[in-house]
PDB file of C-alpha atoms and ligand atoms in Angstrom:
ATOM      1  CA  MET T   1      41.585   9.634 -19.327  1.00  0.00           C
ATOM      2  CA  ALA T   2      39.322  11.178 -17.013  1.00  0.00           C
ATOM      3  CA  GLU T   3      41.450  12.501 -13.739  1.00  0.00           C
ATOM      4  CA  PRO T   4      40.191  10.356 -10.645  1.00  0.00           C
ATOM      5  CA  SER T   5      37.772  12.451  -8.810  1.00  0.00           C
ATOM      6  CA  SER T   6      38.988  14.120  -5.641  1.00  0.00           C
ATOM      7  CA  THR T   7      35.650  13.720  -3.867  1.00  0.00           C
ATOM      8  CA  PRO T   8      35.333  10.357  -1.807  1.00  0.00           C
ATOM      9  CA  ALA T   9      33.128   7.888  -3.015  1.00  0.00           C
ATOM     10  CA  CYS T  10      29.821   8.016  -2.082  1.00  0.00           C
ATOM     11  CA  PRO T  11      29.446   5.676   1.240  1.00  0.00           C
ATOM     12  CA  SER T  12      26.053   4.438   0.190  1.00  0.00           C
ATOM     13  CA  SER T  13      25.715   0.898  -0.585  1.00  0.00           C
ATOM     14  CA  VAL T  14      22.883  -0.893  -2.095  1.00  0.00           C
ATOM     15  CA  PRO T  15      21.475  -3.742  -0.396  1.00  0.00           C
ATOM     16  CA  ALA T  16      22.688  -7.039  -2.533  1.00  0.00           C
ATOM     17  CA  HIS T  17      19.463  -9.019  -1.118  1.00  0.00           C
ATOM     18  CA  ILE T  18      16.024  -7.108  -0.294  1.00  0.00           C
ATOM     19  CA  ALA T  19      13.290  -9.337   0.814  1.00  0.00           C
ATOM     20  CA  ILE T  20       9.798  -8.275   0.832  1.00  0.00           C
ATOM     21  CA  ILE T  21       6.673  -8.940   2.890  1.00  0.00           C
ATOM     22  CA  MET T  22       4.095  -7.812   0.446  1.00  0.00           C
ATOM     23  CA  ASP T  23       1.008  -7.172   2.695  1.00  0.00           C
ATOM     24  CA  GLY T  24      -1.975  -4.776   2.309  1.00  0.00           C
ATOM     25  CA  ASN T  25      -3.905  -6.039  -0.894  1.00  0.00           C
ATOM     26  CA  GLY T  26      -6.972  -6.946   0.860  1.00  0.00           C
ATOM     27  CA  ARG T  27      -6.914  -3.632   2.933  1.00  0.00           C
ATOM     28  CA  TRP T  28      -6.273  -1.613  -0.745  1.00  0.00           C
ATOM     29  CA  ALA T  29      -9.261  -3.324  -2.366  1.00  0.00           C
ATOM     30  CA  LYS T  30     -11.592  -2.574   0.600  1.00  0.00           C
ATOM     31  CA  SER T  31     -10.651   0.863   0.965  1.00  0.00           C
ATOM     32  CA  ARG T  32     -12.253   1.301  -2.396  1.00  0.00           C
ATOM     33  CA  GLY T  33     -15.364  -1.244  -2.247  1.00  0.00           C
ATOM     34  CA  LEU T  34     -13.519  -3.700  -4.110  1.00  0.00           C
ATOM     35  CA  PRO T  35     -13.184  -7.349  -3.538  1.00  0.00           C
ATOM     36  CA  ARG T  36      -9.762  -8.555  -2.039  1.00  0.00           C
ATOM     37  CA  ILE T  37      -9.168 -10.118  -5.148  1.00  0.00           C
ATOM     38  CA  GLU T  38      -8.943  -6.980  -7.127  1.00  0.00           C
ATOM     39  CA  GLY T  39      -6.071  -5.958  -4.472  1.00  0.00           C
ATOM     40  CA  HIS T  40      -4.376  -8.798  -5.308  1.00  0.00           C
ATOM     41  CA  ARG T  41      -4.706  -8.235  -8.784  1.00  0.00           C
ATOM     42  CA  ARG T  42      -3.041  -4.897  -8.388  1.00  0.00           C
ATOM     43  CA  GLY T  43      -0.711  -6.515  -5.970  1.00  0.00           C
ATOM     44  CA  VAL T  44       0.615  -8.731  -8.997  1.00  0.00           C
ATOM     45  CA  GLU T  45       1.051  -4.927 -10.978  1.00  0.00           C
ATOM     46  CA  THR T  46       3.563  -3.906  -8.339  1.00  0.00           C
ATOM     47  CA  VAL T  47       5.571  -7.232  -8.376  1.00  0.00           C
ATOM     48  CA  ARG T  48       6.053  -6.636 -11.831  1.00  0.00           C
ATOM     49  CA  THR T  49       7.265  -2.929 -11.272  1.00  0.00           C
ATOM     50  CA  THR T  50       9.169  -3.724  -8.081  1.00  0.00           C
ATOM     51  CA  THR T  51      11.029  -6.691  -9.888  1.00  0.00           C
ATOM     52  CA  PHE T  52      12.428  -4.130 -12.472  1.00  0.00           C
ATOM     53  CA  ALA T  53      12.970  -1.347  -9.934  1.00  0.00           C
ATOM     54  CA  ALA T  54      15.204  -3.226  -7.516  1.00  0.00           C
ATOM     55  CA  ARG T  55      17.231  -4.315 -10.438  1.00  0.00           C
ATOM     56  CA  ASP T  56      17.516  -0.694 -11.838  1.00  0.00           C
ATOM     57  CA  LEU T  57      18.669   0.348  -8.201  1.00  0.00           C
ATOM     58  CA  GLY T  58      21.351  -2.481  -8.147  1.00  0.00           C
ATOM     59  CA  VAL T  59      19.871  -4.948  -6.219  1.00  0.00           C
ATOM     60  CA  LYS T  60      21.069  -8.415  -7.311  1.00  0.00           C
ATOM     61  CA  VAL T  61      18.322 -10.940  -5.259  1.00  0.00           C
ATOM     62  CA  LEU T  62      14.618  -9.986  -4.582  1.00  0.00           C
ATOM     63  CA  THR T  63      12.748 -12.362  -2.518  1.00  0.00           C
ATOM     64  CA  LEU T  64       9.049 -11.627  -2.704  1.00  0.00           C
ATOM     65  CA  TYR T  65       6.858 -12.994   0.118  1.00  0.00           C
ATOM     66  CA  ALA T  66       3.786 -14.330  -2.172  1.00  0.00           C
ATOM     67  CA  PHE T  67       1.990 -16.984   0.036  1.00  0.00           C
ATOM     68  CA  SER T  68       2.452 -18.268   3.302  1.00  0.00           C
ATOM     69  CA  VAL T  69       1.792 -21.895   4.623  1.00  0.00           C
ATOM     70  CA  GLU T  70      -0.932 -20.161   6.876  1.00  0.00           C
ATOM     71  CA  ASN T  71      -2.563 -18.589   3.710  1.00  0.00           C
ATOM     72  CA  TRP T  72      -4.360 -21.500   3.273  1.00  0.00           C
ATOM     73  CA  LYS T  73      -6.502 -20.548   6.215  1.00  0.00           C
ATOM     74  CA  ARG T  74      -8.266 -17.810   3.807  1.00  0.00           C
ATOM     75  CA  PRO T  75     -11.591 -18.330   2.332  1.00  0.00           C
ATOM     76  CA  GLN T  76     -11.185 -20.832  -0.306  1.00  0.00           C
ATOM     77  CA  ASP T  77     -12.166 -18.229  -3.174  1.00  0.00           C
ATOM     78  CA  GLU T  78      -9.498 -16.282  -2.243  1.00  0.00           C
ATOM     79  CA  VAL T  79      -7.053 -19.128  -2.203  1.00  0.00           C
ATOM     80  CA  GLY T  80      -8.217 -20.103  -5.533  1.00  0.00           C
ATOM     81  CA  GLY T  81      -8.038 -16.635  -6.979  1.00  0.00           C
ATOM     82  CA  LEU T  82      -4.629 -16.254  -5.865  1.00  0.00           C
ATOM     83  CA  MET T  83      -3.415 -19.493  -7.133  1.00  0.00           C
ATOM     84  CA  THR T  84      -5.186 -18.438 -10.800  1.00  0.00           C
ATOM     85  CA  LEU T  85      -3.183 -15.128 -10.651  1.00  0.00           C
ATOM     86  CA  LEU T  86      -0.292 -16.648 -10.177  1.00  0.00           C
ATOM     87  CA  GLU T  87      -0.747 -18.754 -13.322  1.00  0.00           C
ATOM     88  CA  PHE T  88      -1.592 -15.640 -15.285  1.00  0.00           C
ATOM     89  CA  TYR T  89       1.563 -14.162 -13.972  1.00  0.00           C
ATOM     90  CA  LEU T  90       3.940 -17.072 -14.505  1.00  0.00           C
ATOM     91  CA  LYS T  91       2.469 -17.433 -18.009  1.00  0.00           C
ATOM     92  CA  LYS T  92       3.018 -13.895 -18.620  1.00  0.00           C
ATOM     93  CA  GLU T  93       6.307 -13.121 -17.332  1.00  0.00           C
ATOM     94  CA  LEU T  94       8.371 -16.110 -18.730  1.00  0.00           C
ATOM     95  CA  LYS T  95       9.121 -14.698 -21.771  1.00  0.00           C
ATOM     96  CA  THR T  96      10.007 -11.053 -19.789  1.00  0.00           C
ATOM     97  CA  PHE T  97      12.365 -13.104 -17.690  1.00  0.00           C
ATOM     98  CA  VAL T  98      14.014 -14.424 -20.470  1.00  0.00           C
ATOM     99  CA  GLU T  99      14.419 -11.215 -22.286  1.00  0.00           C
ATOM    100  CA  ASP T 100      15.569  -9.254 -19.347  1.00  0.00           C
ATOM    101  CA  ARG T 101      17.888 -12.362 -17.957  1.00  0.00           C
ATOM    102  CA  VAL T 102      15.933 -12.620 -14.792  1.00  0.00           C
ATOM    103  CA  ARG T 103      16.838 -15.827 -12.909  1.00  0.00           C
ATOM    104  CA  PHE T 104      13.595 -17.008 -11.225  1.00  0.00           C
ATOM    105  CA  ARG T 105      13.554 -19.439  -8.510  1.00  0.00           C
ATOM    106  CA  THR T 106      11.064 -20.438  -5.471  1.00  0.00           C
ATOM    107  CA  ILE T 107      11.172 -21.032  -1.801  1.00  0.00           C
ATOM    108  CA  GLY T 108       8.527 -22.934   0.043  1.00  0.00           C
ATOM    109  CA  ARG T 109       6.726 -26.156  -0.225  1.00  0.00           C
ATOM    110  CA  THR T 110       5.855 -25.841  -3.843  1.00  0.00           C
ATOM    111  CA  SER T 111       5.007 -29.457  -4.188  1.00  0.00           C
ATOM    112  CA  GLU T 112       1.940 -28.740  -2.409  1.00  0.00           C
ATOM    113  CA  LEU T 113       0.516 -25.962  -4.712  1.00  0.00           C
ATOM    114  CA  PRO T 114      -1.689 -27.158  -7.849  1.00  0.00           C
ATOM    115  CA  ALA T 115      -0.196 -29.085 -10.560  1.00  0.00           C
ATOM    116  CA  SER T 116      -0.797 -26.577 -13.206  1.00  0.00           C
ATOM    117  CA  VAL T 117       1.103 -24.042 -11.154  1.00  0.00           C
ATOM    118  CA  GLN T 118       3.709 -26.648 -10.387  1.00  0.00           C
ATOM    119  CA  LYS T 119       4.720 -27.108 -14.006  1.00  0.00           C
ATOM    120  CA  LEU T 120       4.599 -23.606 -14.694  1.00  0.00           C
ATOM    121  CA  LEU T 121       7.280 -22.864 -12.025  1.00  0.00           C
ATOM    122  CA  ARG T 122       9.267 -25.712 -13.365  1.00  0.00           C
ATOM    123  CA  GLU T 123       9.340 -24.364 -16.753  1.00  0.00           C
ATOM    124  CA  THR T 124      10.045 -20.758 -15.381  1.00  0.00           C
ATOM    125  CA  VAL T 125      13.040 -21.932 -13.264  1.00  0.00           C
ATOM    126  CA  GLU T 126      14.500 -24.080 -16.039  1.00  0.00           C
ATOM    127  CA  ALA T 127      14.060 -21.725 -18.789  1.00  0.00           C
ATOM    128  CA  THR T 128      16.046 -18.782 -16.429  1.00  0.00           C
ATOM    129  CA  LYS T 129      18.678 -20.717 -14.600  1.00  0.00           C
ATOM    130  CA  HIS T 130      21.415 -19.841 -16.456  1.00  0.00           C
ATOM    131  CA  PHE T 131      21.081 -16.278 -15.559  1.00  0.00           C
ATOM    132  CA  THR T 132      23.541 -14.998 -12.930  1.00  0.00           C
ATOM    133  CA  GLU T 133      23.234 -11.066 -12.955  1.00  0.00           C
ATOM    134  CA  TYR T 134      19.822 -10.918 -11.162  1.00  0.00           C
ATOM    135  CA  THR T 135      17.673 -13.424  -9.104  1.00  0.00           C
ATOM    136  CA  LEU T 136      13.957 -13.152  -8.361  1.00  0.00           C
ATOM    137  CA  VAL T 137      12.859 -15.359  -5.435  1.00  0.00           C
ATOM    138  CA  LEU T 138       9.097 -16.055  -4.793  1.00  0.00           C
ATOM    139  CA  ALA T 139       8.203 -17.524  -1.457  1.00  0.00           C
ATOM    140  CA  LEU T 140       5.233 -19.712  -2.102  1.00  0.00           C
ATOM    141  CA  ASN T 141       3.402 -21.693   0.629  1.00  0.00           C
ATOM    142  CA  TYR T 142       6.375 -20.830   2.379  1.00  0.00           C
ATOM    143  CA  GLY T 143       6.878 -20.654   6.073  1.00  0.00           C
ATOM    144  CA  ALA T 144      10.241 -20.417   8.119  1.00  0.00           C
ATOM    145  CA  ARG T 145       9.453 -23.311  10.465  1.00  0.00           C
ATOM    146  CA  THR T 146       8.442 -25.540   8.046  1.00  0.00           C
ATOM    147  CA  GLU T 147      11.425 -24.585   6.353  1.00  0.00           C
ATOM    148  CA  VAL T 148      13.510 -25.593   9.443  1.00  0.00           C
ATOM    149  CA  VAL T 149      11.515 -28.626   9.900  1.00  0.00           C
ATOM    150  CA  ASP T 150      12.489 -29.772   6.250  1.00  0.00           C
ATOM    151  CA  ALA T 151      16.101 -28.774   6.800  1.00  0.00           C
ATOM    152  CA  ALA T 152      16.183 -31.010  10.040  1.00  0.00           C
ATOM    153  CA  ARG T 153      14.959 -33.791   8.578  1.00  0.00           C
ATOM    154  CA  ALA T 154      17.225 -33.566   5.653  1.00  0.00           C
ATOM    155  CA  TYR T 155      20.258 -33.060   7.882  1.00  0.00           C
ATOM    156  CA  ALA T 156      19.277 -36.021  10.026  1.00  0.00           C
ATOM    157  CA  THR T 157      19.082 -37.969   6.913  1.00  0.00           C
ATOM    158  CA  ALA T 158      22.529 -36.823   5.848  1.00  0.00           C
ATOM    159  CA  VAL T 159      24.000 -37.694   9.126  1.00  0.00           C
ATOM    160  CA  ALA T 160      22.348 -41.158   9.406  1.00  0.00           C
ATOM    161  CA  ALA T 161      23.765 -41.877   6.001  1.00  0.00           C
ATOM    162  CA  GLY T 162      27.033 -40.735   7.043  1.00  0.00           C
ATOM    163  CA  ARG T 163      27.323 -37.577   4.821  1.00  0.00           C
ATOM    164  CA  GLU T 164      27.474 -35.295   7.923  1.00  0.00           C
ATOM    165  CA  ASN T 165      29.246 -35.536  10.911  1.00  0.00           C
ATOM    166  CA  LEU T 166      27.062 -34.515  14.163  1.00  0.00           C
ATOM    167  CA  ASN T 167      30.387 -32.921  15.652  1.00  0.00           C
ATOM    168  CA  ASP T 168      30.396 -30.503  13.136  1.00  0.00           C
ATOM    169  CA  ASP T 169      28.055 -27.959  14.960  1.00  0.00           C
ATOM    170  CA  SER T 170      28.882 -24.855  12.657  1.00  0.00           C
ATOM    171  CA  TRP T 171      25.872 -22.882  11.049  1.00  0.00           C
ATOM    172  CA  ALA T 172      27.543 -22.836   7.709  1.00  0.00           C
ATOM    173  CA  THR T 173      26.855 -26.613   7.312  1.00  0.00           C
ATOM    174  CA  PHE T 174      23.054 -26.511   8.637  1.00  0.00           C
ATOM    175  CA  ASN T 175      22.560 -23.597   6.353  1.00  0.00           C
ATOM    176  CA  ARG T 176      23.347 -25.862   3.319  1.00  0.00           C
ATOM    177  CA  TYR T 177      19.818 -27.516   4.274  1.00  0.00           C
ATOM    178  CA  LEU T 178      17.740 -24.731   4.158  1.00  0.00           C
ATOM    179  CA  SER T 179      15.702 -23.720   0.771  1.00  0.00           C
ATOM    180  CA  THR T 180      17.850 -20.395   0.519  1.00  0.00           C
ATOM    181  CA  ALA T 181      21.196 -22.408   0.459  1.00  0.00           C
ATOM    182  CA  ASP T 182      22.529 -20.795  -2.557  1.00  0.00           C
ATOM    183  CA  LEU T 183      21.434 -17.410  -1.676  1.00  0.00           C
ATOM    184  CA  PRO T 184      23.120 -14.684   0.305  1.00  0.00           C
ATOM    185  CA  ASP T 185      20.996 -13.786   3.589  1.00  0.00           C
ATOM    186  CA  PRO T 186      18.559 -10.624   3.114  1.00  0.00           C
ATOM    187  CA  ASP T 187      20.430  -7.434   3.989  1.00  0.00           C
ATOM    188  CA  LEU T 188      17.069  -5.443   3.935  1.00  0.00           C
ATOM    189  CA  VAL T 189      13.308  -6.934   4.990  1.00  0.00           C
ATOM    190  CA  ILE T 190      10.600  -4.527   3.957  1.00  0.00           C
ATOM    191  CA  ARG T 191       6.832  -4.882   5.195  1.00  0.00           C
ATOM    192  CA  THR T 192       4.281  -2.996   3.639  1.00  0.00           C
ATOM    193  CA  SER T 193       0.838  -1.687   5.199  1.00  0.00           C
ATOM    194  CA  GLY T 194       1.915  -0.568   8.426  1.00  0.00           C
ATOM    195  CA  GLU T 195       1.977  -4.163  10.247  1.00  0.00           C
ATOM    196  CA  THR T 196       5.395  -4.646  12.138  1.00  0.00           C
ATOM    197  CA  ARG T 197       5.686  -8.451  12.406  1.00  0.00           C
ATOM    198  CA  ILE T 198       7.600 -10.991  10.631  1.00  0.00           C
ATOM    199  CA  SER T 199       4.618 -13.534   9.966  1.00  0.00           C
ATOM    200  CA  ASN T 200       6.916 -16.723   9.798  1.00  0.00           C
ATOM    201  CA  PHE T 201       9.227 -15.049   6.924  1.00  0.00           C
ATOM    202  CA  LEU T 202      12.773 -15.992   6.835  1.00  0.00           C
ATOM    203  CA  LEU T 203      13.423 -16.351  10.431  1.00  0.00           C
ATOM    204  CA  MET T 204      16.988 -17.601  10.165  1.00  0.00           C
ATOM    205  CA  GLN T 205      18.245 -15.837   7.127  1.00  0.00           C
ATOM    206  CA  ALA T 206      17.140 -12.419   8.614  1.00  0.00           C
ATOM    207  CA  ALA T 207      19.007 -12.878  11.878  1.00  0.00           C
ATOM    208  CA  TYR T 208      21.231  -9.749  10.996  1.00  0.00           C
ATOM    209  CA  ALA T 209      18.797  -8.186   8.463  1.00  0.00           C
ATOM    210  CA  GLU T 210      18.016  -4.529   8.726  1.00  0.00           C
ATOM    211  CA  PHE T 211      14.082  -4.031   8.864  1.00  0.00           C
ATOM    212  CA  PHE T 212      12.155  -1.182   7.244  1.00  0.00           C
ATOM    213  CA  PHE T 213       8.187  -1.005   7.794  1.00  0.00           C
ATOM    214  CA  THR T 214       6.376   1.375   5.765  1.00  0.00           C
ATOM    215  CA  PRO T 215       2.465   2.317   5.811  1.00  0.00           C
ATOM    216  CA  THR T 216       2.065   2.222   1.901  1.00  0.00           C
ATOM    217  CA  LEU T 217      -0.076  -0.731   1.049  1.00  0.00           C
ATOM    218  CA  TRP T 218       1.554  -3.023  -1.428  1.00  0.00           C
ATOM    219  CA  PRO T 219      -0.660  -2.142  -4.487  1.00  0.00           C
ATOM    220  CA  ASP T 220       0.510   1.377  -4.334  1.00  0.00           C
ATOM    221  CA  PHE T 221       4.336   0.908  -3.304  1.00  0.00           C
ATOM    222  CA  THR T 222       6.750   2.384  -5.996  1.00  0.00           C
ATOM    223  CA  LYS T 223      10.126   2.604  -7.119  1.00  0.00           C
ATOM    224  CA  ALA T 224      10.311   5.771  -5.041  1.00  0.00           C
ATOM    225  CA  ASP T 225       9.160   4.142  -2.152  1.00  0.00           C
ATOM    226  CA  LEU T 226      11.933   1.194  -2.724  1.00  0.00           C
ATOM    227  CA  ALA T 227      14.697   4.130  -2.928  1.00  0.00           C
ATOM    228  CA  ALA T 228      13.396   5.433   0.022  1.00  0.00           C
ATOM    229  CA  ALA T 229      13.679   2.371   1.991  1.00  0.00           C
ATOM    230  CA  ILE T 230      17.194   1.733   0.591  1.00  0.00           C
ATOM    231  CA  ALA T 231      18.241   5.205   1.767  1.00  0.00           C
ATOM    232  CA  ASP T 232      17.045   4.552   5.132  1.00  0.00           C
ATOM    233  CA  TYR T 233      18.845   1.144   5.173  1.00  0.00           C
ATOM    234  CA  ASN T 234      22.244   3.477   4.220  1.00  0.00           C
ATOM    235  CA  ARG T 235      21.619   5.439   7.420  1.00  0.00           C
ATOM    236  CA  ARG T 236      22.100   2.521   9.524  1.00  0.00           C
ATOM    237  CA  GLU T 237      25.461   1.006  11.072  1.00  0.00           C
ATOM    238  CA  ARG T 238      25.374  -2.782  10.644  1.00  0.00           C
ATOM    239  CA  ARG T 239      27.782  -3.872  13.760  1.00  0.00           C
ATOM    240  CA  PHE T 240      27.237  -7.775  13.613  1.00  0.00           C
ATOM    241  CA  GLY T 241      28.504  -7.718  17.291  1.00  0.00           C
ATOM    242  CA  PRO T 242      31.433  -5.475  17.646  1.00  0.00           C
ATOM    243  CA  THR T 243      31.184  -2.071  19.015  1.00  0.00           C
ATOM    244  CA  SER T 244      30.597   1.188  16.639  1.00  0.00           C
ATOM    245  CA  GLU T 245      34.158   2.178  17.568  1.00  0.00           C
ATOM    246  CA  GLN T 246      35.847  -1.054  16.595  1.00  0.00           C
ATOM    247  CA  LEU T 247      34.118  -0.854  13.215  1.00  0.00           C
ATOM    248  CA  LYS T 248      35.535   2.923  12.394  1.00  0.00           C
ATOM    249  CA  PRO T 249      39.028   2.851  11.202  1.00  0.00           C
ATOM    250  CA  ALA T 250      41.012   4.820  13.805  1.00  0.00           C
ATOM    251  CA  THR T 251      41.695   8.257  12.997  1.00  0.00           C
ATOM    252  CA  ARG T 252      44.950  10.025  13.737  1.00  0.00           C
TER     253      ARG T 252
HETATM  254  C1  IPE Z   1      -0.865  -9.604   1.149  1.00  0.00           C
HETATM  255  O1  IPE Z   1      -1.906  -8.777   1.172  1.00  0.00           O
HETATM  256  C2  IPE Z   1      -1.206 -10.648   0.230  1.00  0.00           C
HETATM  257  C3  IPE Z   1      -1.146 -12.025   0.928  1.00  0.00           C
HETATM  258  C4  IPE Z   1      -0.931 -12.135   1.977  1.00  0.00           C
HETATM  259  C5  IPE Z   1      -1.357 -13.181  -0.209  1.00  0.00           C
HETATM  260  P1  IPE Z   1      -3.287  -9.398   2.486  1.00  0.00           P
HETATM  261  O2  IPE Z   1      -4.312 -10.246   1.596  1.00  0.00           O
HETATM  262  O3  IPE Z   1      -2.712 -10.065   3.566  1.00  0.00           O
HETATM  263  O4  IPE Z   1      -3.903  -7.918   2.556  1.00  0.00           O
HETATM  264  P2  IPE Z   1      -4.430  -7.315   3.931  1.00  0.00           P
HETATM  265  O5  IPE Z   1      -3.656  -7.891   5.407  1.00  0.00           O
HETATM  266  O6  IPE Z   1      -5.653  -8.201   4.234  1.00  0.00           O
HETATM  267  O7  IPE Z   1      -4.772  -6.069   3.789  1.00  0.00           O
HETATM  268  C1  IPE Z   2       2.134 -12.507   5.273  1.00  0.00           C
HETATM  269  O1  IPE Z   2       1.155 -11.569   5.350  1.00  0.00           O
HETATM  270  C2  IPE Z   2       2.317 -13.270   4.163  1.00  0.00           C
HETATM  271  C3  IPE Z   2       2.309 -12.723   2.802  1.00  0.00           C
HETATM  272  C4  IPE Z   2       2.629 -11.569   2.384  1.00  0.00           C
HETATM  273  C5  IPE Z   2       2.483 -13.786   1.617  1.00  0.00           C
HETATM  274  P1  IPE Z   2      -0.287 -11.934   6.066  1.00  0.00           P
HETATM  275  O2  IPE Z   2      -1.292 -10.970   5.834  1.00  0.00           O
HETATM  276  O3  IPE Z   2      -0.613 -13.605   5.772  1.00  0.00           O
HETATM  277  O4  IPE Z   2       0.369 -11.789   7.598  1.00  0.00           O
HETATM  278  P2  IPE Z   2      -0.747 -11.777   8.987  1.00  0.00           P
HETATM  279  O5  IPE Z   2      -1.741 -12.878   9.088  1.00  0.00           O
HETATM  280  O6  IPE Z   2      -1.187 -10.571   8.919  1.00  0.00           O
HETATM  281  O7  IPE Z   2       0.601 -11.902   9.742  1.00  0.00           O
HETATM  282 MG1   MG Z   3      -2.021  -9.258   4.940  1.00  0.00          MG
END
């Protein structure tokens, strides 16, 4: 049997949950004189590579912001093109998810998406629901404020029905009404394309997330970029309130 190594274990840790605001598809296309939808098409390829890159790097949950509640305001042909791309993506990926044991799920008001997309989403979620090692979450028609409104409504209904007690003011209780109730909070939120805003993404869940902003446009984002984000995350000290000194074990 191998001797235990005398070198201390590497302190680096991989964030269990990474959430990505995939931004810059339009600018990627524009800079090449291509229609915006070409940028989205390339963006889908990056979704594929990143899904498996994250898993290879040891991530347990990957959440990708694919379509916000505000994105309906885009030109009709772009919205239609995005829905068509989503259909193609889901049709193609189902087999891969099953083969590679990826649990697929969504957050967001999916009931407002086209019926054909909803059907594919249901099928994909159903076919992969038993997998436990790795989860891919697509945020579709997602908005954090909408999510809070939905959660508050569900919570109020539960109080009215006597299933919840208004005296219980714990976050853990209210959290159960968010769409991410069964997921850990994101440890690391990445946004591509140089924008440094959150755009209505996981406002509650990212309360203590670390943020990483990169100028790389989403279609150009690679496994090396993801690894660089994780390396940067490992240089941070997550304190959650206490002082740095309190977190360090006393040295004598
Ligand atoms: C992100 O890329 C994809 C979606 C929001 C659907 P954008 O389409 O926002 O790209 P830019 O920001 O215009 O470059
Ligand atoms: C955020 O990107 C939404 C998604 C990545 C799906 P946007 O490109 O829509 O964000 P804003 O409008 O620039 O803030
Ligand atoms: Mg954008």
